Amino acid sequence: MSHITKITVCGGGNGAQALVAVAACNLGCALDVYVPLGDEADRLRAGIAAHGGLEAAGAVQAKARPRRISADPAEVIPGSGVVVLVLPAFAHEATLRQIAPFLDRAAWVGAIPARGGFDYSAAMILEAQGRGDVGLFGLQTLPWACRIQEYGQQVHILGVKRAVDVASRPAGRINQLAPLLARTLGLAVDPAAGFLALTLANTGQIIHPGIMYGLFARWEGASLSSAPLFYQGLDEEGARVLASLSDEVQAIRARLERVLDLSAVRPLKDWLMHAYGDAIADPRSLRSAFATNRAYAGLKAPVREVAPGQFVPDFGARYLTEDVPFGLAVSQAIAALSGVETPVMDRVIAWTGERLGKDYLGRDAGQTRIPQNYGLDSLERLIAFANEGLEIRD
Ligand code: NAD
């Protein structure tokens, strides 16, 4: 991919700022930033000017200045060989619609992380704009756990994965893209066979709603004196919920693997070891692997302070509002098309819905990224769409 002379990052949050700092250091080409939300473009520019660059600190260290930062897609999208969305999944569609008219011919557009069903919505949006030439890619997860310390100045990288999976559409071009992404991110990027594998391999859909359910399914409203540790606090019962969700994903994999390569869809414990390896001190059980993962140390459950020193669970956090409609619900819908039963997914999704006032399995299914919302309403259509992604040529 020697012809790429510019990459553009879309987003101004934790992950986007980490990517800008790391990629601008690692890449030998220009890097621009598209930040349309509110006054983020101004704040990003001001922070970088005050600090002499945007800095990643902690588990990864880098400091760099992007070339241009803009809230106007016409200023930064043209000329980009690769455009990367580092956004909560609910912002993908709006951002894709904004940038689509300005994409170069045969540019790549991807999401880090992709979450579930990114390809369904992105392909529909691009096709509607006559942009079938644009390639899609997605990463299975964000490579870093990261939090902004000072906006536009410093982002703290708490933990880094050692390997991340990537998928593309057309799938045949993945070997052009993966080395560039590996260089950009500074870690191993392993090609998955296609986007359906990536959707099912999205471990955030298991870990985040599963642990929230384990921690708070029996919560009855009493305030907490502190936020529980999210990963280190995982108990045996919570670990059983995670194992059951992982087993259900594996059942979908087994059903669809007769016709598609889904080898990237690892059981949860295998994925943990693959992604974190030596950072895990005690890999003997799923619970101990979570509780002793250095990259997860100290991370707390999302809570809201309702009075000084009194907290309640924050059910509006991304762990439910993103990872269910753009994650677990997508896999559950794929299971339904495949004739696979998913009682634990159903229970966790229904519980999330009760907490959020949503019926993701019924009335509010239109607010999710399930394949049925994009015309993929039978197993034959789902598989045909996946196979088309394997076959289409430049
Ligand atoms: P974030 O909350 O920091 O991102 C918020 C940013 O997204 C905003 O600042 C804005 O720039 C952009 N945004 C939000 N809504 C928008 C809209 N409607 N239009 C345009 N832009 C909008 O999120 P993050 O922590 O950077 O996470 C990004 C993704 O990575 C999410 O999918 C998240 O689940 C995932 N992730 C994050 C972490 C982490 O440690 N931060 C770890 C694993 C996965």
CSV table of C-alpha atoms and ligand atoms in Angstrom, one decimal:
chain,number,residue,atom,x,y,z
A,1,MET,CA,0.0,0.0,0.0
A,2,SER,CA,2.8,2.4,-0.8
A,3,HIS,CA,0.3,4.7,-2.5
A,4,ILE,CA,-1.2,5.9,0.8
A,5,THR,CA,-0.1,9.4,1.5
A,6,LYS,CA,-2.6,10.3,4.1
A,7,ILE,CA,-4.7,8.7,6.9
A,8,THR,CA,-7.6,10.5,8.5
A,9,VAL,CA,-8.9,9.6,12.0
A,10,CYS,CA,-12.5,10.4,12.7
A,11,GLY,CA,-13.3,11.2,16.4
A,12,GLY,CA,-12.0,13.2,19.3
A,13,GLY,CA,-12.5,10.8,22.3
A,14,ASN,CA,-10.2,8.5,24.2
A,15,GLY,CA,-9.5,6.0,21.5
A,16,ALA,CA,-9.2,8.6,18.7
A,17,GLN,CA,-6.6,10.6,20.6
A,18,ALA,CA,-4.6,7.5,21.4
A,19,LEU,CA,-4.7,6.5,17.8
A,20,VAL,CA,-3.7,10.0,16.6
A,21,ALA,CA,-0.6,10.1,18.9
A,22,VAL,CA,0.5,6.6,18.1
A,23,ALA,CA,-0.2,6.6,14.4
A,24,ALA,CA,1.2,10.0,13.7
A,25,CYS,CA,4.5,8.7,15.3
A,26,ASN,CA,4.5,5.3,13.6
A,27,LEU,CA,3.5,6.4,10.1
A,28,GLY,CA,5.6,7.8,7.4
A,29,CYS,CA,2.6,9.8,6.0
A,30,ALA,CA,0.4,12.7,6.9
A,31,LEU,CA,-2.4,12.3,9.5
A,32,ASP,CA,-5.5,14.5,9.6
A,33,VAL,CA,-8.4,14.4,12.1
A,34,TYR,CA,-12.1,14.8,11.5
A,35,VAL,CA,-13.9,16.0,14.6
A,36,PRO,CA,-17.4,17.3,13.9
A,37,LEU,CA,-18.9,17.1,17.4
A,38,GLY,CA,-19.4,20.4,19.2
A,39,ASP,CA,-16.3,22.5,19.7
A,40,GLU,CA,-14.0,19.5,19.8
A,41,ALA,CA,-11.9,20.6,16.8
A,42,ASP,CA,-11.1,23.9,18.5
A,43,ARG,CA,-10.3,22.2,21.8
A,44,LEU,CA,-8.1,19.6,20.1
A,45,ARG,CA,-6.2,22.3,18.3
A,46,ALA,CA,-5.8,24.4,21.4
A,47,GLY,CA,-4.6,21.4,23.5
A,48,ILE,CA,-2.1,20.3,21.0
A,49,ALA,CA,-0.7,23.9,20.6
A,50,ALA,CA,-0.4,24.3,24.4
A,51,HIS,CA,1.3,20.9,24.9
A,52,GLY,CA,3.5,21.0,21.8
A,53,GLY,CA,1.7,17.8,20.5
A,54,LEU,CA,-0.7,15.2,21.5
A,55,GLU,CA,0.9,12.7,23.9
A,56,ALA,CA,0.1,9.1,24.7
A,57,ALA,CA,1.5,8.2,28.1
A,58,GLY,CA,1.6,5.0,30.2
A,59,ALA,CA,1.8,1.6,28.5
A,60,VAL,CA,2.5,3.2,25.2
A,61,GLN,CA,4.4,6.4,24.8
A,62,ALA,CA,4.2,8.7,21.7
A,63,LYS,CA,3.9,12.3,21.0
A,64,ALA,CA,2.9,13.8,17.7
A,65,ARG,CA,1.1,16.6,15.9
A,66,PRO,CA,-1.5,15.7,13.3
A,67,ARG,CA,-1.3,17.8,10.2
A,68,ARG,CA,-4.8,19.2,10.1
A,69,ILE,CA,-7.8,19.1,12.4
A,70,SER,CA,-11.3,20.0,11.1
A,71,ALA,CA,-15.0,19.8,11.7
A,72,ASP,CA,-15.6,20.0,8.0
A,73,PRO,CA,-15.2,16.7,6.1
A,74,ALA,CA,-14.4,18.5,2.8
A,75,GLU,CA,-11.2,19.8,4.4
A,76,VAL,CA,-9.8,16.4,5.6
A,77,ILE,CA,-11.4,13.5,3.9
A,78,PRO,CA,-10.3,14.0,0.3
A,79,GLY,CA,-6.8,12.6,-0.3
A,80,SER,CA,-7.1,10.0,2.5
A,81,GLY,CA,-6.2,6.5,1.5
A,82,VAL,CA,-7.5,5.2,4.8
A,83,VAL,CA,-10.2,6.8,7.0
A,84,VAL,CA,-10.6,5.3,10.5
A,85,LEU,CA,-13.6,5.8,12.7
A,86,VAL,CA,-12.7,5.6,16.4
A,87,LEU,CA,-16.1,6.3,17.8
A,88,PRO,CA,-18.8,4.7,19.8
A,89,ALA,CA,-20.8,2.5,17.4
A,90,PHE,CA,-23.9,4.6,17.6
A,91,ALA,CA,-22.0,7.4,15.9
A,92,HIS,CA,-20.8,5.3,12.9
A,93,GLU,CA,-23.8,5.8,10.6
A,94,ALA,CA,-24.0,9.6,11.0
A,95,THR,CA,-20.2,9.9,10.4
A,96,LEU,CA,-20.2,7.6,7.4
A,97,ARG,CA,-23.0,9.7,5.8
A,98,GLN,CA,-21.0,12.9,6.4
A,99,ILE,CA,-17.7,11.6,4.9
A,100,ALA,CA,-19.0,9.4,2.0
A,101,PRO,CA,-19.3,12.2,-0.6
A,102,PHE,CA,-15.7,13.2,0.0
A,103,LEU,CA,-14.0,9.8,-0.1
A,104,ASP,CA,-11.3,9.2,-2.7
A,105,ARG,CA,-11.9,6.4,-5.3
A,106,ALA,CA,-11.1,3.0,-3.8
A,107,ALA,CA,-10.3,4.5,-0.3
A,108,TRP,CA,-10.5,2.3,2.8
A,109,VAL,CA,-13.0,3.2,5.5
A,110,GLY,CA,-12.9,1.3,8.8
A,111,ALA,CA,-13.9,1.2,12.4
A,112,ILE,CA,-11.8,0.6,15.4
A,113,PRO,CA,-13.4,-1.2,17.0
A,114,ALA,CA,-16.0,-2.4,14.5
A,115,ARG,CA,-18.5,-3.9,17.1
A,116,GLY,CA,-21.3,-6.0,15.5
A,117,GLY,CA,-22.7,-5.5,12.1
A,118,PHE,CA,-20.6,-2.6,10.9
A,119,ASP,CA,-20.4,-4.0,7.4
A,120,TYR,CA,-24.2,-4.2,7.1
A,121,SER,CA,-24.8,-0.5,7.8
A,122,ALA,CA,-21.6,0.7,6.1
A,123,ALA,CA,-22.2,-1.3,2.9
A,124,MET,CA,-25.8,0.0,2.7
A,125,ILE,CA,-24.8,3.7,3.2
A,126,LEU,CA,-22.0,3.5,0.6
A,127,GLU,CA,-24.0,1.6,-1.9
A,128,ALA,CA,-26.8,4.2,-1.6
A,129,GLN,CA,-24.3,6.8,-2.5
A,130,GLY,CA,-22.9,4.8,-5.4
A,131,ARG,CA,-19.6,4.2,-3.6
A,132,GLY,CA,-19.2,0.4,-4.1
A,133,ASP,CA,-15.5,1.2,-4.8
A,134,VAL,CA,-14.8,2.0,-1.2
A,135,GLY,CA,-13.2,-0.9,0.9
A,136,LEU,CA,-14.4,-1.6,4.4
A,137,PHE,CA,-12.4,-2.8,7.3
A,138,GLY,CA,-12.9,-3.3,11.0
A,139,LEU,CA,-10.8,-4.2,14.1
A,140,GLN,CA,-12.1,-6.7,16.6
A,141,THR,CA,-11.3,-4.4,19.5
A,142,LEU,CA,-9.6,-1.2,20.4
A,143,PRO,CA,-5.9,-2.1,21.0
A,144,TRP,CA,-5.8,0.1,24.1
A,145,ALA,CA,-7.6,0.7,27.4
A,146,CYS,CA,-7.2,4.5,27.5
A,147,ARG,CA,-8.5,7.6,29.1
A,148,ILE,CA,-8.0,11.3,28.2
A,149,GLN,CA,-6.1,13.0,30.9
A,150,GLU,CA,-6.1,16.5,29.5
A,151,TYR,CA,-8.1,17.1,26.3
A,152,GLY,CA,-5.9,17.5,23.2
A,153,GLN,CA,-2.8,17.2,25.4
A,154,GLN,CA,-2.4,13.8,27.0
A,155,VAL,CA,-4.2,10.4,26.8
A,156,HIS,CA,-3.2,7.8,29.3
A,157,ILE,CA,-2.9,4.2,28.0
A,158,LEU,CA,-3.7,1.9,30.8
A,159,GLY,CA,-3.2,-1.4,28.9
A,160,VAL,CA,-2.3,-2.6,25.4
A,161,LYS,CA,-3.3,-5.8,23.7
A,162,ARG,CA,-0.5,-7.7,21.9
A,163,ALA,CA,-2.6,-8.7,18.9
A,164,VAL,CA,-5.9,-7.7,17.3
A,165,ASP,CA,-7.9,-9.2,14.5
A,166,VAL,CA,-9.0,-7.3,11.4
A,167,ALA,CA,-11.5,-8.1,8.7
A,168,SER,CA,-12.1,-6.4,5.3
A,169,ARG,CA,-14.7,-6.3,2.6
A,170,PRO,CA,-13.6,-7.2,0.0
A,171,ALA,CA,-11.9,-9.9,2.1
A,172,GLY,CA,-9.4,-10.6,-0.7
A,173,ARG,CA,-7.7,-7.2,0.0
A,174,ILE,CA,-7.0,-7.9,3.7
A,175,ASN,CA,-3.3,-8.8,3.0
A,176,GLN,CA,-2.7,-5.3,1.6
A,177,LEU,CA,-4.2,-3.6,4.6
A,178,ALA,CA,-3.1,-5.7,7.6
A,179,PRO,CA,0.6,-4.8,7.4
A,180,LEU,CA,-0.2,-1.1,7.2
A,181,LEU,CA,-2.5,-1.3,10.2
A,182,ALA,CA,0.1,-3.3,12.1
A,183,ARG,CA,2.7,-0.6,11.4
A,184,THR,CA,0.3,2.1,12.3
A,185,LEU,CA,-0.8,0.6,15.6
A,186,GLY,CA,2.6,-0.9,16.5
A,187,LEU,CA,1.2,-4.4,17.3
A,188,ALA,CA,0.2,-7.7,15.6
A,189,VAL,CA,-2.8,-7.4,13.3
A,190,ASP,CA,-4.2,-10.8,12.3
A,191,PRO,CA,-6.5,-11.2,9.4
A,192,ALA,CA,-9.9,-12.8,10.0
A,193,ALA,CA,-11.7,-14.4,7.2
A,194,GLY,CA,-14.5,-11.9,7.0
A,195,PHE,CA,-16.8,-9.5,8.8
A,196,LEU,CA,-19.2,-12.1,10.1
A,197,ALA,CA,-16.3,-13.7,12.0
A,198,LEU,CA,-15.4,-10.2,13.4
A,199,THR,CA,-19.0,-9.6,14.5
A,200,LEU,CA,-19.1,-12.9,16.4
A,201,ALA,CA,-15.5,-12.4,17.7
A,202,ASN,CA,-16.4,-9.1,19.3
A,203,THR,CA,-15.6,-10.0,22.9
A,204,GLY,CA,-16.8,-6.6,24.2
A,205,GLN,CA,-20.4,-7.9,23.6
A,206,ILE,CA,-19.8,-10.7,26.0
A,207,ILE,CA,-17.5,-9.1,28.6
A,208,HIS,CA,-19.2,-5.8,29.1
A,209,PRO,CA,-22.9,-6.7,29.3
A,210,GLY,CA,-22.0,-10.0,31.0
A,211,ILE,CA,-20.1,-8.4,33.8
A,212,MET,CA,-22.7,-5.7,34.3
A,213,TYR,CA,-25.3,-8.4,34.6
A,214,GLY,CA,-23.1,-10.4,37.0
A,215,LEU,CA,-22.5,-7.3,39.2
A,216,PHE,CA,-25.9,-5.7,39.1
A,217,ALA,CA,-28.7,-8.2,38.1
A,218,ARG,CA,-29.6,-8.5,41.8
A,219,TRP,CA,-29.2,-4.8,42.6
A,220,GLU,CA,-32.4,-3.5,44.2
A,221,GLY,CA,-31.7,0.2,44.5
A,222,ALA,CA,-29.5,0.6,47.6
A,223,SER,CA,-26.7,3.0,47.1
A,224,LEU,CA,-23.1,1.7,47.1
A,225,SER,CA,-20.3,3.2,49.1
A,226,SER,CA,-17.9,2.9,46.2
A,227,ALA,CA,-17.7,1.7,42.6
A,228,PRO,CA,-17.0,-2.1,42.4
A,229,LEU,CA,-13.9,-3.2,40.6
A,230,PHE,CA,-15.2,-4.2,37.2
A,231,TYR,CA,-12.8,-7.0,36.2
A,232,GLN,CA,-10.9,-7.8,39.4
A,233,GLY,CA,-14.2,-8.1,41.2
A,234,LEU,CA,-15.5,-10.8,38.9
A,235,ASP,CA,-16.9,-13.7,41.0
A,236,GLU,CA,-17.6,-17.3,40.1
A,237,GLU,CA,-21.2,-16.6,39.2
A,238,GLY,CA,-20.2,-13.7,37.0
A,239,ALA,CA,-17.6,-15.9,35.3
A,240,ARG,CA,-20.3,-18.5,34.7
A,241,VAL,CA,-22.4,-15.9,32.8
A,242,LEU,CA,-19.4,-15.0,30.7
A,243,ALA,CA,-18.7,-18.6,30.0
A,244,SER,CA,-22.3,-19.3,29.0
A,245,LEU,CA,-22.4,-16.3,26.6
A,246,SER,CA,-19.1,-17.4,25.1
A,247,ASP,CA,-20.5,-21.0,24.7
A,248,GLU,CA,-23.5,-19.5,22.9
A,249,VAL,CA,-21.3,-17.6,20.5
A,250,GLN,CA,-19.4,-20.9,19.9
A,251,ALA,CA,-22.7,-22.6,19.1
A,252,ILE,CA,-23.4,-20.0,16.4
A,253,ARG,CA,-19.9,-20.5,15.1
A,254,ALA,CA,-20.4,-24.3,15.0
A,255,ARG,CA,-23.6,-23.9,13.1
A,256,LEU,CA,-22.2,-21.4,10.5
A,257,GLU,CA,-18.8,-22.9,10.2
A,258,ARG,CA,-20.2,-25.5,7.9
A,259,VAL,CA,-20.3,-22.8,5.2
A,260,LEU,CA,-18.0,-20.0,6.4
A,261,ASP,CA,-14.5,-19.7,7.9
A,262,LEU,CA,-15.1,-18.6,11.5
A,263,SER,CA,-11.8,-19.6,13.0
A,264,ALA,CA,-11.2,-16.1,14.4
A,265,VAL,CA,-14.2,-16.6,16.7
A,266,ARG,CA,-12.3,-17.8,19.7
A,267,PRO,CA,-13.8,-19.0,23.0
A,268,LEU,CA,-13.5,-16.1,25.5
A,269,LYS,CA,-10.7,-17.6,27.6
A,270,ASP,CA,-8.6,-18.4,24.5
A,271,TRP,CA,-9.1,-14.8,23.3
A,272,LEU,CA,-8.0,-13.4,26.6
A,273,MET,CA,-4.8,-15.4,26.5
A,274,HIS,CA,-4.3,-14.5,22.8
A,275,ALA,CA,-4.9,-10.7,23.4
A,276,TYR,CA,-3.1,-10.3,26.7
A,277,GLY,CA,-0.7,-13.2,27.1
A,278,ASP,CA,1.9,-12.5,29.8
A,279,ALA,CA,-0.2,-9.7,31.3
A,280,ILE,CA,-2.4,-12.4,32.9
A,281,ALA,CA,-0.7,-13.7,36.1
A,282,ASP,CA,-3.1,-16.6,36.8
A,283,PRO,CA,-4.6,-18.2,33.7
A,284,ARG,CA,-6.1,-21.2,35.5
A,285,SER,CA,-9.7,-20.2,35.3
A,286,LEU,CA,-11.8,-17.7,33.4
A,287,ARG,CA,-12.4,-15.8,36.6
A,288,SER,CA,-8.7,-15.8,37.6
A,289,ALA,CA,-7.7,-14.8,34.1
A,290,PHE,CA,-9.9,-11.7,34.3
A,291,ALA,CA,-9.0,-10.9,37.9
A,292,THR,CA,-5.2,-11.1,37.4
A,293,ASN,CA,-5.0,-9.4,34.1
A,294,ARG,CA,-2.6,-6.4,34.6
A,295,ALA,CA,-4.2,-4.5,31.8
A,296,TYR,CA,-7.6,-4.6,33.7
A,297,ALA,CA,-6.2,-3.6,37.1
A,298,GLY,CA,-8.1,-0.9,38.9
A,299,LEU,CA,-10.8,-0.4,36.3
A,300,LYS,CA,-14.1,0.3,38.0
A,301,ALA,CA,-17.7,-0.4,37.2
A,302,PRO,CA,-19.6,2.6,35.8
A,303,VAL,CA,-21.5,4.3,38.6
A,304,ARG,CA,-23.1,7.7,39.2
A,305,GLU,CA,-22.6,9.6,42.5
A,306,VAL,CA,-26.1,10.4,43.8
A,307,ALA,CA,-24.9,12.0,47.1
A,308,PRO,CA,-21.5,12.5,48.5
A,309,GLY,CA,-19.9,9.1,48.8
A,310,GLN,CA,-23.1,7.3,47.6
A,311,PHE,CA,-23.2,5.6,44.2
A,312,VAL,CA,-25.6,3.8,42.0
A,313,PRO,CA,-24.8,1.7,38.9
A,314,ASP,CA,-24.8,3.7,35.7
A,315,PHE,CA,-26.9,1.6,33.4
A,316,GLY,CA,-26.6,4.4,30.7
A,317,ALA,CA,-22.9,3.6,30.3
A,318,ARG,CA,-21.4,2.3,27.0
A,319,TYR,CA,-21.1,-1.2,28.5
A,320,LEU,CA,-24.9,-1.6,27.9
A,321,THR,CA,-26.0,1.2,25.6
A,322,GLU,CA,-23.3,0.3,23.0
A,323,ASP,CA,-22.4,-3.3,23.6
A,324,VAL,CA,-26.0,-4.6,23.6
A,325,PRO,CA,-27.6,-2.9,20.5
A,326,PHE,CA,-24.3,-3.0,18.6
A,327,GLY,CA,-23.0,-6.2,19.9
A,328,LEU,CA,-24.9,-8.9,21.8
A,329,ALA,CA,-28.2,-8.2,20.1
A,330,VAL,CA,-26.5,-8.6,16.7
A,331,SER,CA,-25.1,-12.0,17.6
A,332,GLN,CA,-28.5,-13.0,19.1
A,333,ALA,CA,-30.2,-12.1,15.8
A,334,ILE,CA,-27.6,-14.1,13.8
A,335,ALA,CA,-28.3,-17.0,16.2
A,336,ALA,CA,-32.1,-16.6,15.5
A,337,LEU,CA,-31.5,-16.8,11.7
A,338,SER,CA,-29.2,-19.8,12.2
A,339,GLY,CA,-31.7,-21.7,14.4
A,340,VAL,CA,-29.4,-21.6,17.5
A,341,GLU,CA,-30.9,-21.1,20.9
A,342,THR,CA,-29.4,-18.5,23.1
A,343,PRO,CA,-31.1,-18.4,26.5
A,344,VAL,CA,-28.4,-16.6,28.3
A,345,MET,CA,-28.0,-13.9,25.6
A,346,ASP,CA,-31.8,-13.5,25.7
A,347,ARG,CA,-31.7,-13.1,29.4
A,348,VAL,CA,-28.9,-10.5,29.5
A,349,ILE,CA,-30.4,-8.5,26.6
A,350,ALA,CA,-33.9,-8.5,28.2
A,351,TRP,CA,-32.4,-7.4,31.6
A,352,THR,CA,-30.5,-4.6,29.8
A,353,GLY,CA,-33.7,-3.6,28.1
A,354,GLU,CA,-35.5,-3.4,31.5
A,355,ARG,CA,-32.7,-1.1,32.8
A,356,LEU,CA,-32.8,1.1,29.7
A,357,GLY,CA,-36.5,1.1,29.0
A,358,LYS,CA,-35.9,-0.7,25.7
A,359,ASP,CA,-37.2,-3.8,24.1
A,360,TYR,CA,-34.2,-4.7,21.9
A,361,LEU,CA,-35.7,-8.1,21.1
A,362,GLY,CA,-39.0,-6.6,19.9
A,363,ARG,CA,-40.3,-3.1,19.7
A,364,ASP,CA,-36.9,-1.4,19.7
A,365,ALA,CA,-35.0,-3.9,17.4
A,366,GLY,CA,-34.9,-1.0,14.9
A,367,GLN,CA,-32.4,0.7,17.1
A,368,THR,CA,-29.9,-2.1,16.9
A,369,ARG,CA,-27.5,-3.1,14.1
A,370,ILE,CA,-29.0,-6.6,13.6
A,371,PRO,CA,-28.8,-7.9,10.0
A,372,GLN,CA,-32.6,-8.1,9.7
A,373,ASN,CA,-32.6,-4.2,9.7
A,374,TYR,CA,-30.6,-4.3,6.5
A,375,GLY,CA,-32.7,-6.7,4.5
A,376,LEU,CA,-30.7,-9.8,5.7
A,377,ASP,CA,-33.7,-11.5,7.1
A,378,SER,CA,-32.9,-15.1,6.3
A,379,LEU,CA,-29.9,-17.4,6.8
A,380,GLU,CA,-29.5,-17.6,3.0
A,381,ARG,CA,-29.3,-13.8,2.6
A,382,LEU,CA,-27.0,-13.5,5.6
A,383,ILE,CA,-24.6,-16.1,4.1
A,384,ALA,CA,-24.9,-14.6,0.6
A,385,PHE,CA,-23.9,-11.2,1.9
A,386,ALA,CA,-21.0,-12.7,3.8
A,387,ASN,CA,-19.9,-14.6,0.7
A,388,GLU,CA,-20.3,-11.6,-1.6
A,389,GLY,CA,-17.8,-9.9,0.7
A,390,LEU,CA,-15.3,-12.7,0.1
A,391,GLU,CA,-15.8,-12.6,-3.6
A,392,ILE,CA,-16.1,-9.0,-4.8
A,393,ARG,CA,-13.1,-7.8,-6.6
A,394,ASP,CA,-11.6,-4.3,-7.1
B,1,NAD,P1,-15.3,8.2,23.8
B,1,NAD,O1,-16.5,8.2,24.7
B,1,NAD,O2,-14.1,8.8,24.3
B,1,NAD,O3,-15.8,8.8,22.4
B,1,NAD,C1,-16.5,10.0,22.4
B,1,NAD,C2,-16.2,10.7,21.2
B,1,NAD,O4,-16.8,10.1,20.1
B,1,NAD,C3,-16.6,12.1,21.3
B,1,NAD,O5,-15.6,12.9,22.0
B,1,NAD,C4,-16.7,12.5,19.8
B,1,NAD,O6,-15.5,12.8,19.3
B,1,NAD,C5,-17.2,11.2,19.2
B,1,NAD,N1,-18.6,11.2,19.0
B,1,NAD,C6,-19.5,10.7,19.9
B,1,NAD,N2,-20.8,10.9,19.4
B,1,NAD,C7,-20.6,11.4,18.2
B,1,NAD,C8,-21.5,11.8,17.1
B,1,NAD,N3,-22.8,11.6,17.3
B,1,NAD,N4,-21.0,12.3,16.0
B,1,NAD,C9,-19.6,12.4,15.8
B,1,NAD,N5,-18.8,12.1,16.8
B,1,NAD,C10,-19.2,11.6,17.9
B,1,NAD,O7,-15.1,6.7,23.3
B,1,NAD,P2,-13.7,5.9,23.3
B,1,NAD,O8,-13.4,5.6,24.7
B,1,NAD,O9,-12.8,6.6,22.4
B,1,NAD,O10,-14.2,4.6,22.6
B,1,NAD,C11,-14.3,4.5,21.2
B,1,NAD,C12,-14.7,3.1,20.9
B,1,NAD,O11,-13.8,2.2,21.5
B,1,NAD,C13,-16.1,2.6,21.6
B,1,NAD,O12,-16.6,1.7,20.7
B,1,NAD,C14,-15.6,2.0,22.8
B,1,NAD,O13,-16.6,1.0,23.3
B,1,NAD,C15,-14.4,1.3,22.4
B,1,NAD,N6,-13.4,1.0,23.4
B,1,NAD,C16,-12.9,1.9,24.2
B,1,NAD,C17,-11.9,1.6,25.2
B,1,NAD,C18,-11.3,2.6,26.0
B,1,NAD,O14,-10.4,2.3,26.9
B,1,NAD,N7,-11.5,3.9,25.8
B,1,NAD,C19,-11.6,0.3,25.3
B,1,NAD,C20,-12.1,-0.7,24.5
B,1,NAD,C21,-13.0,-0.4,23.6
